[in-house]
Amino acid sequence: MRGLDERSEGLFSYVSCEARVPASHPLRPIRAIVDEALEVMSPAFEGLYSRIGRPSIPPEKLLRALLLQAFYSVRSERQLMEQLDYNLLFRWFVGLSMDAPVWDVTVFTKNRERLLAGDVAAKFLASVLDQPRVKTLLSDEHFSVDGTLIEAWAAVKSFRPKDGSGEPPGPGRNGERDFHGEKRSNETHASTTDPEARLYRKGNGQPAKLAFMGHALMENRHALVVDVRLTAATGLAEREAAVAMVEAIPGRHRITVGADKAYDTRDFVANMRELGAAPHVAQNTNNRRSAIDGRTTRHPGYAVSQRIRKRIEEVFGWIKGAGLRKTRHRGTARVGWMFTLTAAAYNLIRLPKLLAAA
């Protein structure tokens, strides 16, 4: 017998969000890891908020919502609030009941700024990695470094002379701008949309884009991210950030650091050796002499590092797929905060399977 297409709306609902989420859903073990990390961070949250006044969005709920934005590649906070309004899975993960009102998008973004000022993203990444069961997965001897471009939320048309000269774009929403014959550089020009973004070209034959540069330090045992930085896009940024991240590794024991050909310079190799790190850098012998010689390449560990270091590209691929191929934010501080939180989201996606296999 054919059923009738009728709307059946009850006056009351006795089913909770918890009951709607299957016990085998992959977000359940992730939620457990996140809750444990947020509980440790509770004292840090206390210092960011006043003890008087009207209650704001709980920082734990705000962070869970931003993690969902990375997990499901939600394009904007406005769409995230829309999903939270009717998506029971999102409500369960964030910690909202069936009838709880969803925040206004402007209120949500304003509350996020407070977390940015407290460097909460970096603390959250560290809190996840400091959990005892996660620590057992991490290597403290073998690492890899690399960098990637994060395209800025600014058009090349906004890259204009700092002294105010130059012709403005044509009329209209997307007016034409002729750059032919004009010499532009980061010393004389800046973006009017995002002054902290820099014009950078990845290589010969590649277009120049306004961008930032993201850097990651990966441990080689399970390819988890242990440190991230975001800097201005310059030719030296990758090596300078790598030195800073290696220097921040706790302990002064002997370690190895794998890297690609861009790191094959005498200064970088010397800096690594001063820090007690064996530079397992890919040799660049294209019309030049490599800074890496047989003292390094003869060890079997060098070949292992060269094979595993390529997994850091998986990190950057996931982060860009999660919404950071072209950032939605402006300024080094905001873009760096989201880059760090998205790197933490990458670790969270992989940890349940790693912990189950351990």
GROMACS .gro file of C-alpha atoms in nm:
model
  358
    1MET     CA    1   0.000   0.000   0.000
    2ARG     CA    2   0.135   0.338  -0.095
    3GLY     CA    3   0.205   0.576   0.189
    4LEU     CA    4   0.058   0.924   0.184
    5ASP     CA    5   0.279   1.229   0.134
    6GLU     CA    6   0.172   1.410   0.446
    7ARG     CA    7   0.367   1.625   0.686
    8SER     CA    8   0.365   1.483   1.036
    9GLU     CA    9   0.471   1.741   1.291
   10GLY     CA   10   0.452   1.659   1.658
   11LEU     CA   11   0.402   1.914   1.932
   12PHE     CA   12   0.686   1.774   2.138
   13SER     CA   13   1.011   1.588   2.059
   14TYR     CA   14   1.162   1.340   2.303
   15VAL     CA   15   1.472   1.255   2.098
   16SER     CA   16   1.804   1.423   2.186
   17CYS     CA   17   2.090   1.508   1.951
   18GLU     CA   18   2.296   1.244   2.134
   19ALA     CA   19   2.048   0.974   2.030
   20ARG     CA   20   2.051   1.088   1.668
   21VAL     CA   21   2.429   1.043   1.622
   22PRO     CA   22   2.525   0.678   1.556
   23ALA     CA   23   2.761   0.518   1.807
   24SER     CA   24   3.002   0.437   1.521
   25HIS     CA   25   3.012   0.790   1.379
   26PRO     CA   26   3.376   0.905   1.323
   27LEU     CA   27   3.315   1.233   1.503
   28ARG     CA   28   3.257   1.054   1.836
   29PRO     CA   29   3.623   0.966   1.911
   30ILE     CA   30   3.727   1.309   1.778
   31ARG     CA   31   3.483   1.476   2.017
   32ALA     CA   32   3.637   1.283   2.308
   33ILE     CA   33   3.989   1.404   2.220
   34VAL     CA   34   3.866   1.762   2.174
   35ASP     CA   35   3.680   1.765   2.506
   36GLU     CA   36   3.988   1.638   2.691
   37ALA     CA   37   4.203   1.912   2.535
   38LEU     CA   38   3.947   2.185   2.611
   39GLU     CA   39   3.918   2.074   2.973
   40VAL     CA   40   4.293   2.124   3.017
   41MET     CA   41   4.263   2.470   2.858
   42SER     CA   42   3.984   2.586   3.090
   43PRO     CA   43   4.219   2.792   3.317
   44ALA     CA   44   4.356   2.970   3.009
   45PHE     CA   45   4.002   3.060   2.901
   46GLU     CA   46   3.932   3.211   3.243
   47GLY     CA   47   4.203   3.472   3.186
   48LEU     CA   48   4.045   3.590   2.861
   49TYR     CA   49   3.702   3.677   3.003
   50SER     CA   50   3.575   3.922   3.264
   51ARG     CA   51   3.395   3.790   3.573
   52ILE     CA   52   3.113   4.043   3.531
   53GLY     CA   53   2.884   4.133   3.244
   54ARG     CA   54   2.666   3.936   3.007
   55PRO     CA   55   2.785   3.581   2.923
   56SER     CA   56   2.937   3.546   2.576
   57ILE     CA   57   2.965   3.242   2.352
   58PRO     CA   58   3.146   2.970   2.552
   59PRO     CA   59   3.496   2.937   2.405
   60GLU     CA   60   3.465   2.557   2.404
   61LYS     CA   61   3.157   2.574   2.181
   62LEU     CA   62   3.318   2.835   1.958
   63LEU     CA   63   3.626   2.620   1.904
   64ARG     CA   64   3.420   2.309   1.832
   65ALA     CA   65   3.221   2.504   1.573
   66LEU     CA   66   3.539   2.626   1.403
   67LEU     CA   67   3.673   2.270   1.395
   68LEU     CA   68   3.353   2.162   1.217
   69GLN     CA   69   3.412   2.437   0.965
   70ALA     CA   70   3.750   2.280   0.886
   71PHE     CA   71   3.625   1.918   0.892
   72TYR     CA   72   3.345   1.986   0.644
   73SER     CA   73   3.504   2.273   0.446
   74VAL     CA   74   3.222   2.515   0.528
   75ARG     CA   75   3.296   2.825   0.322
   76SER     CA   76   3.198   3.097   0.570
   77GLU     CA   77   3.085   3.163   0.925
   78ARG     CA   78   2.743   3.260   0.789
   79GLN     CA   79   2.701   2.916   0.631
   80LEU     CA   80   2.834   2.759   0.951
   81MET     CA   81   2.560   2.930   1.156
   82GLU     CA   82   2.303   2.814   0.901
   83GLN     CA   83   2.424   2.454   0.935
   84LEU     CA   84   2.416   2.477   1.315
   85ASP     CA   85   2.052   2.584   1.296
   86TYR     CA   86   1.924   2.263   1.136
   87ASN     CA   87   2.209   2.008   1.131
   88LEU     CA   88   2.168   1.782   1.435
   89LEU     CA   89   2.518   1.636   1.395
   90PHE     CA   90   2.669   1.984   1.412
   91ARG     CA   91   2.456   2.071   1.714
   92TRP     CA   92   2.568   1.756   1.895
   93PHE     CA   93   2.938   1.814   1.827
   94VAL     CA   94   2.928   2.180   1.934
   95GLY     CA   95   2.718   2.103   2.243
   96LEU     CA   96   2.389   2.273   2.154
   97SER     CA   97   2.055   2.122   2.248
   98MET     CA   98   1.771   2.073   2.001
   99ASP     CA   99   1.603   2.399   2.106
  100ALA     CA  100   1.910   2.616   2.175
  101PRO     CA  101   1.920   2.933   1.964
  102VAL     CA  102   2.207   2.975   1.717
  103TRP     CA  103   2.434   3.276   1.752
  104ASP     CA  104   2.430   3.572   1.516
  105VAL     CA  105   2.719   3.551   1.273
  106THR     CA  106   2.853   3.893   1.377
  107VAL     CA  107   2.852   3.794   1.744
  108PHE     CA  108   3.031   3.470   1.652
  109THR     CA  109   3.312   3.645   1.464
  110LYS     CA  110   3.354   3.908   1.738
  111ASN     CA  111   3.394   3.634   1.999
  112ARG     CA  112   3.650   3.460   1.778
  113GLU     CA  113   3.868   3.773   1.797
  114ARG     CA  114   3.908   3.723   2.173
  115LEU     CA  115   4.046   3.374   2.114
  116LEU     CA  116   4.283   3.514   1.854
  117ALA     CA  117   4.423   3.761   2.107
  118GLY     CA  118   4.486   3.475   2.352
  119ASP     CA  119   4.673   3.262   2.095
  120VAL     CA  120   4.423   2.986   2.169
  121ALA     CA  121   4.481   2.796   1.843
  122ALA     CA  122   4.847   2.723   1.926
  123LYS     CA  123   4.753   2.625   2.283
  124PHE     CA  124   4.483   2.392   2.153
  125LEU     CA  125   4.727   2.221   1.914
  126ALA     CA  126   4.974   2.175   2.201
  127SER     CA  127   4.699   2.049   2.434
  128VAL     CA  128   4.598   1.779   2.186
  129LEU     CA  129   4.959   1.666   2.141
  130ASP     CA  130   5.023   1.665   2.517
  131GLN     CA  131   4.758   1.401   2.589
  132PRO     CA  132   4.937   1.088   2.719
  133ARG     CA  133   4.786   0.851   2.463
  134VAL     CA  134   4.879   1.091   2.180
  135LYS     CA  135   5.234   1.142   2.308
  136THR     CA  136   5.308   0.773   2.259
  137LEU     CA  137   5.247   0.818   1.884
  138LEU     CA  138   5.497   1.101   1.840
  139SER     CA  139   5.862   1.070   1.748
  140ASP     CA  140   6.101   1.299   1.934
  141GLU     CA  141   6.398   1.224   1.707
  142HIS     CA  142   6.290   1.245   1.344
  143PHE     CA  143   6.112   1.542   1.184
  144SER     CA  144   6.038   1.704   0.848
  145VAL     CA  145   5.979   2.067   0.751
  146ASP     CA  146   5.824   2.240   0.453
  147GLY     CA  147   5.631   2.549   0.352
  148THR     CA  148   5.339   2.634   0.126
  149LEU     CA  149   5.172   2.943  -0.014
  150ILE     CA  150   4.837   3.056   0.124
  151GLU     CA  151   4.672   3.289  -0.126
  152ALA     CA  152   4.558   3.613   0.036
  153TRP     CA  153   4.202   3.748   0.032
  154ALA     CA  154   4.310   4.032  -0.196
  155ALA     CA  155   4.311   4.084  -0.570
  156VAL     CA  156   4.628   4.173  -0.760
  157LYS     CA  157   4.443   4.488  -0.871
  158SER     CA  158   4.467   4.612  -0.511
  159PHE     CA  159   4.849   4.602  -0.530
  160ARG     CA  160   4.917   4.972  -0.577
  161PRO     CA  161   5.205   5.215  -0.510
  162LYS     CA  162   5.251   5.304  -0.146
  163ASP     CA  163   5.287   5.676  -0.229
  164GLY     CA  164   4.935   5.686  -0.372
  165SER     CA  165   5.037   5.732  -0.733
  166GLY     CA  166   4.923   5.512  -1.020
  167GLU     CA  167   4.595   5.484  -1.201
  168PRO     CA  168   4.299   5.342  -1.009
  169PRO     CA  169   4.098   5.051  -1.155
  170GLY     CA  170   3.825   5.131  -1.403
  171PRO     CA  171   3.468   5.200  -1.298
  172GLY     CA  172   3.234   4.921  -1.199
  173ARG     CA  173   3.240   4.633  -0.953
  174ASN     CA  174   3.534   4.463  -1.123
  175GLY     CA  175   3.700   4.745  -1.311
  176GLU     CA  176   3.991   4.678  -1.543
  177ARG     CA  177   4.347   4.759  -1.441
  178ASP     CA  178   4.632   4.760  -1.694
  179PHE     CA  179   4.970   4.663  -1.541
  180HIS     CA  180   5.154   4.636  -1.873
  181GLY     CA  181   5.495   4.804  -1.855
  182GLU     CA  182   5.458   4.887  -1.484
  183LYS     CA  183   5.734   4.772  -1.249
  184ARG     CA  184   5.591   4.647  -0.920
  185SER     CA  185   5.771   4.522  -0.609
  186ASN     CA  186   5.692   4.469  -0.242
  187GLU     CA  187   5.923   4.759  -0.153
  188THR     CA  188   5.725   5.017  -0.350
  189HIS     CA  189   5.376   4.863  -0.365
  190ALA     CA  190   5.126   4.720  -0.116
  191SER     CA  191   4.775   4.581  -0.130
  192THR     CA  192   4.504   4.826  -0.029
  193THR     CA  193   4.288   4.529   0.077
  194ASP     CA  194   4.545   4.342   0.287
  195PRO     CA  195   4.867   4.542   0.334
  196GLU     CA  196   5.041   4.248   0.508
  197ALA     CA  197   5.010   4.020   0.202
  198ARG     CA  198   5.311   4.015  -0.028
  199LEU     CA  199   5.341   3.957  -0.401
  200TYR     CA  200   5.523   3.627  -0.446
  201ARG     CA  201   5.598   3.385  -0.727
  202LYS     CA  202   5.645   3.017  -0.649
  203GLY     CA  203   5.888   2.955  -0.934
  204ASN     CA  204   5.984   3.036  -1.292
  205GLY     CA  205   5.682   3.037  -1.521
  206GLN     CA  206   5.443   3.065  -1.225
  207PRO     CA  207   5.212   3.367  -1.181
  208ALA     CA  208   5.283   3.614  -0.901
  209LYS     CA  209   5.011   3.621  -0.635
  210LEU     CA  210   4.941   3.810  -0.316
  211ALA     CA  211   5.005   3.549  -0.052
  212PHE     CA  212   5.127   3.445   0.290
  213MET     CA  213   5.355   3.149   0.358
  214GLY     CA  214   5.256   2.868   0.592
  215HIS     CA  215   5.517   2.640   0.750
  216ALA     CA  216   5.480   2.305   0.923
  217LEU     CA  217   5.701   2.078   1.133
  218MET     CA  218   5.598   1.712   1.111
  219GLU     CA  219   5.716   1.421   1.320
  220ASN     CA  220   5.810   1.126   1.100
  221ARG     CA  221   5.664   0.830   1.293
  222HIS     CA  222   5.297   0.893   1.214
  223ALA     CA  223   5.322   1.217   1.011
  224LEU     CA  224   5.143   1.434   1.270
  225VAL     CA  225   5.192   1.812   1.278
  226VAL     CA  226   5.376   1.927   1.591
  227ASP     CA  227   5.434   2.295   1.507
  228VAL     CA  228   5.313   2.549   1.251
  229ARG     CA  229   5.400   2.909   1.168
  230LEU     CA  230   5.268   3.167   0.922
  231THR     CA  231   5.494   3.440   0.786
  232ALA     CA  232   5.516   3.691   0.506
  233ALA     CA  233   5.594   3.531   0.169
  234THR     CA  234   5.965   3.587   0.105
  235GLY     CA  235   6.249   3.387  -0.044
  236LEU     CA  236   6.404   3.328   0.299
  237ALA     CA  237   6.083   3.261   0.493
  238GLU     CA  238   6.087   2.881   0.459
  239ARG     CA  239   6.439   2.839   0.597
  240GLU     CA  240   6.399   3.101   0.871
  241ALA     CA  241   6.073   2.946   0.994
  242ALA     CA  242   6.226   2.598   0.984
  243VAL     CA  243   6.517   2.712   1.203
  244ALA     CA  244   6.273   2.869   1.451
  245MET     CA  245   6.056   2.555   1.469
  246VAL     CA  246   6.354   2.320   1.512
  247GLU     CA  247   6.494   2.548   1.781
  248ALA     CA  248   6.161   2.524   1.967
  249ILE     CA  249   6.172   2.142   1.984
  250PRO     CA  250   6.205   2.052   2.354
  251GLY     CA  251   6.523   1.879   2.466
  252ARG     CA  252   6.875   1.896   2.330
  253HIS     CA  253   6.912   1.542   2.199
  254ARG     CA  254   7.025   1.448   1.849
  255ILE     CA  255   6.748   1.473   1.587
  256THR     CA  256   6.709   1.455   1.210
  257VAL     CA  257   6.525   1.709   0.993
  258GLY     CA  258   6.412   1.614   0.643
  259ALA     CA  259   6.348   1.881   0.382
  260ASP     CA  260   6.330   1.937   0.006
  261LYS     CA  261   6.582   2.105  -0.227
  262ALA     CA  262   6.474   2.456  -0.129
  263TYR     CA  263   6.653   2.406   0.203
  264ASP     CA  264   6.984   2.299   0.046
  265THR     CA  265   7.188   2.608   0.138
  266ARG     CA  266   7.507   2.639   0.339
  267ASP     CA  267   7.347   2.870   0.596
  268PHE     CA  268   7.052   2.640   0.666
  269VAL     CA  269   7.271   2.328   0.691
  270ALA     CA  270   7.507   2.512   0.928
  271ASN     CA  271   7.214   2.631   1.141
  272MET     CA  272   7.078   2.278   1.170
  273ARG     CA  273   7.412   2.138   1.280
  274GLU     CA  274   7.450   2.415   1.538
  275LEU     CA  275   7.112   2.309   1.681
  276GLY     CA  276   7.221   1.945   1.700
  277ALA     CA  277   7.004   1.838   1.407
  278ALA     CA  278   7.124   1.624   1.118
  279PRO     CA  279   7.004   1.806   0.801
  280HIS     CA  280   6.848   1.532   0.584
  281VAL     CA  281   6.795   1.778   0.300
  282ALA     CA  282   6.742   1.674  -0.062
  283GLN     CA  283   7.052   1.760  -0.267
  284ASN     CA  284   7.020   2.040  -0.521
  285THR     CA  285   7.288   1.984  -0.785
  286ASN     CA  286   7.126   2.190  -1.063
  287ASN     CA  287   7.425   2.393  -1.190
  288ARG     CA  288   7.556   2.421  -0.835
  289ARG     CA  289   7.724   2.228  -0.558
  290SER     CA  290   7.506   2.081  -0.284
  291ALA     CA  291   7.565   2.177   0.078
  292ILE     CA  292   7.493   1.812   0.171
  293ASP     CA  293   7.782   1.571   0.123
  294GLY     CA  294   7.860   1.206   0.185
  295ARG     CA  295   7.879   1.255   0.562
  296THR     CA  296   7.499   1.277   0.558
  297THR     CA  297   7.387   1.083   0.251
  298ARG     CA  298   7.584   0.766   0.340
  299HIS     CA  299   7.359   0.692   0.639
  300PRO     CA  300   7.053   0.468   0.577
  301GLY     CA  301   6.841   0.712   0.778
  302TYR     CA  302   6.892   0.979   0.510
  303ALA     CA  303   6.703   0.774   0.252
  304VAL     CA  304   6.427   0.702   0.504
  305SER     CA  305   6.389   1.074   0.583
  306GLN     CA  306   6.373   1.157   0.213
  307ARG     CA  307   6.094   0.907   0.163
  308ILE     CA  308   5.886   1.009   0.465
  309ARG     CA  309   5.928   1.387   0.434
  310LYS     CA  310   5.701   1.386   0.128
  311ARG     CA  311   5.405   1.307   0.354
  312ILE     CA  312   5.408   1.669   0.467
  313GLU     CA  313   5.248   1.749   0.132
  314GLU     CA  314   4.945   1.551   0.253
  315VAL     CA  315   4.922   1.795   0.544
  316PHE     CA  316   4.920   2.098   0.316
  317GLY     CA  317   4.679   1.933   0.074
  318TRP     CA  318   4.427   1.864   0.352
  319ILE     CA  319   4.464   2.212   0.503
  320LYS     CA  320   4.403   2.379   0.168
  321GLY     CA  321   4.107   2.153   0.100
  322ALA     CA  322   3.964   2.257   0.436
  323GLY     CA  323   3.933   2.618   0.317
  324LEU     CA  324   4.283   2.767   0.319
  325ARG     CA  325   4.378   2.741  -0.046
  326LYS     CA  326   4.262   3.102  -0.054
  327THR     CA  327   4.213   3.240   0.293
  328ARG     CA  328   3.890   3.415   0.394
  329HIS     CA  329   4.073   3.635   0.647
  330ARG     CA  330   4.307   3.930   0.629
  331GLY     CA  331   4.628   4.000   0.816
  332THR     CA  332   4.905   3.772   0.934
  333ALA     CA  333   4.753   3.727   1.283
  334ARG     CA  334   4.409   3.609   1.165
  335VAL     CA  335   4.537   3.393   0.880
  336GLY     CA  336   4.801   3.240   1.108
  337TRP     CA  337   4.541   3.163   1.376
  338MET     CA  338   4.317   2.981   1.128
  339PHE     CA  339   4.618   2.801   0.976
  340THR     CA  340   4.715   2.670   1.321
  341LEU     CA  341   4.362   2.559   1.409
  342THR     CA  342   4.322   2.385   1.073
  343ALA     CA  343   4.650   2.200   1.131
  344ALA     CA  344   4.510   2.083   1.466
  345ALA     CA  345   4.195   1.968   1.282
  346TYR     CA  346   4.416   1.763   1.048
  347ASN     CA  347   4.569   1.584   1.346
  348LEU     CA  348   4.223   1.521   1.495
  349ILE     CA  349   4.100   1.359   1.172
  350ARG     CA  350   4.388   1.110   1.181
  351LEU     CA  351   4.421   1.042   1.554
  352PRO     CA  352   4.125   0.803   1.611
  353LYS     CA  353   4.255   0.550   1.360
  354LEU     CA  354   4.614   0.583   1.489
  355LEU     CA  355   4.503   0.539   1.849
  356ALA     CA  356   4.293   0.237   1.761
  357ALA     CA  357   4.590   0.070   1.589
  358ALA     CA  358   4.836   0.152   1.869
   0.00000   0.00000   0.00000
